[in-house]
Amino acid sequence: MAETRRLLSTSRLLTLTGAGGVGKTRLAVRMAADLRRTFPDGVWFVELASLQDPQLLPNTVAGTLDLRQVSANPAADLAEYLEDKRLLVVLDNCEHLTDACAVLTSKLLAAAPGLHVLATSRHVLGVEGERILPVPPLSAPDEAGPAPGDPRRYESVALFLDRAGAVAPDFRLVDVNRAAVLELCRRLDGVPLAIELAAVWLRTLSPAQILDRLEDRFALLSSGRNAAPARQRALDTAIGWSFDLCSPAEQLLWGRLSVFVGGFDLDAAEDVCSGSGLERHEILGLIASLVNKSIITRQDATSHASSRYQMLETIRQYGAAQLVQAGEVPEMRRRHRDHYRALAQQFGRESFSPRQADWFLQLRREHGNLRAAIDLCLETPGEAAVALDIAAPLWNFWFAGFLREGHRYLIRALDRATEPDRRRAYGLWAASYLSMFAGEFDRTRTMLGECSELAERFDDELLRARIDECRGHASMYQGDLAGACAYLESGLRRFRTVGDPLGQFDTLVLLSAAAFFMEDPRVEDFSQQALALAERHGALSSEAYGLWSVGIVRWRQGRVEEARRALRNSIGLFEPMHDLTGISFGVQALSWCAALESPDDRAAVLLGASQAVWRASGAKVDETTAYGLYDQRSKDTVRQALGDARFEKAFAEGAAFSLDRALALALRDGEGRDHTQPAAAAGNGTGTDVGLTRREREIAGLIAQGLSNREIAARLIISSRTAETHVGNILGKLGVTSRAQVAARLAEGEDR
């Protein structure tokens, strides 16, 4: 570790190279944790194994860095953002994106003198100034036999015994098995993944039996061309032997599961992989068997309702090779695509329901699979319209945090799918909506014009309603409030005619905002109607926007504390879903509260922090919009109180905040705390560290005080259903089954 730290201190790009399974990622994670305090702007881990489109590399890095407000040239935006930062970026699994990683890394290192990059790859990147650190296998006995002493001094033996203790707790290293264990670790050349795969079989085989069966595999590999390095042969042997020991059904499923990117759940596996030799009811048992063999791993399920599974990339690639050999690649990719098309369309139908929050979380987990499905459509001639079937219903998901990516997918699909049908019509609407938030108003107008023609051709009243809503929103963004209200009121009537509750809600929220900016007395009625509609349907994300609309109304009325409470509640609902656009609206309004109540340095910092949160969201709220005008009024108020120099210094401080720090400041504002307090202090001081959101920590504290769900709902101005959902999440994350146990866990945290 000392050597790697020295190398990073002398070179700003260090690439860890080595064969698959040798432990590059494991070493990178250890290095990142060890070096965290060296970089004041943080250590950021960018997982690239699931990314297939090199064009999305800058967006992926930007998203990891909480920079989602990017232009059509995200690499340039990244370079500008990083130029005054001191941070470490870890790019893990670069080998399939070597050229793209080299180009981006070279550009960013040239622009940002405080940036260091740690890459893991089977190949060097080839960037000027790159230092290479080959990752060796674990130490293992040599052919002459082990030296005297404790065999655990060999890293490979220590790992084997550690994994043996996990799978076969009664296993012990004794004289009768010592020689076989040492020879096994030697023959596997100290490759960690190979050793782990072999150790799994201690459930059913002795070390000598494992060694005998591996010898057959080594002989098979050695009988052919022997060009591969020894450690690669060791890994191929272990994986191939594990494959040989699987049943034919397990082998078939292993190959088929390789089509998933970034993991899968049981429903997806059953839907995609069953048929042609595998019955649907067999899939669960086969997955359980592959988990027991460590071919797939079960991910932690505390944060979501269903179990999720994943393959290490090296094992997935082996499965993919088997799928090619079986001739099943086209069929499995098609079934994978169809599953995620159905998932996207189901989201479109259920996105205004009690499942709304769960849907956003599920789509984030399925992001890699959704990308793979859309990419297949875009690279297959004649399939671009299917890409619209997937990308268009996800408009709300893209809007909540992946705006530029969704916009790019829709534009690419529309460029290819030119048939003037309903698919194109709804794709045009979704793309125009995202274009508006990307600040591309000319493109928005052009696409809405074509969309409107198609709506008339098909006599589609729902599409007309959505066009009215989008034109109203665009008009409001460009300062035409009267025109916005006319479009929105027309859209609301149409949505009510066709019975679309989500459209009604979105339009009511926008009408509330437009009425707010126009000082129209109907603003109170619009905002309350929106909130009631969301609560009635149990749609938490929508309820959050309803609370935001209530909050800005209370702010306009001078009821600052009520405004803050509604806005914090709004952000508390957005946080678990990571809806960065919604969070941005909430923080922006909280900064207005600060400017109105106390135009001091803290208010100036919060106004800057609001800009930092918008930057992270990827959405763009221009200064010429109605929102921007209220921002400017708030800035002018604080600037007048502080003077230009003092205001600019405080504002710039907030604008440089990370997303977490900006959010912590916004949620503490008004509590009389120093804004330099660490972000971790933004909770309720319980001392627990189990992944609770700020809102969940707040509710956990109320549970500890003995409040019922109804009392919590009344205290926080949320619906009982929302309170019930939060309480359920808290019980799951804490691993407890009763409210009394929640109180006990919090007490334990305080004692520590």
Coordinates of C-alpha atoms in Angstrom, one line a residue, residues 60 92 209 236 273 302 332 358 365 385 470 493:
T60 CA -21.3 8.6 -16.2
D92 CA -12.8 0.6 -12.4
Q209 CA -10.7 -34.2 -4.3
D236 CA -9.7 -20.3 -16.7
C273 CA -34.1 -17.1 -19.2
T302 CA -32.3 -4.2 3.1
M332 CA -31.5 -13.9 -25.2
D358 CA -40.5 1.9 -5.4
R365 CA -31.1 -0.5 -9.9
A385 CA -39.1 2.5 -32.7
C470 CA -45.3 21.1 -22.1
R493 CA -59.4 20.3 -18.9

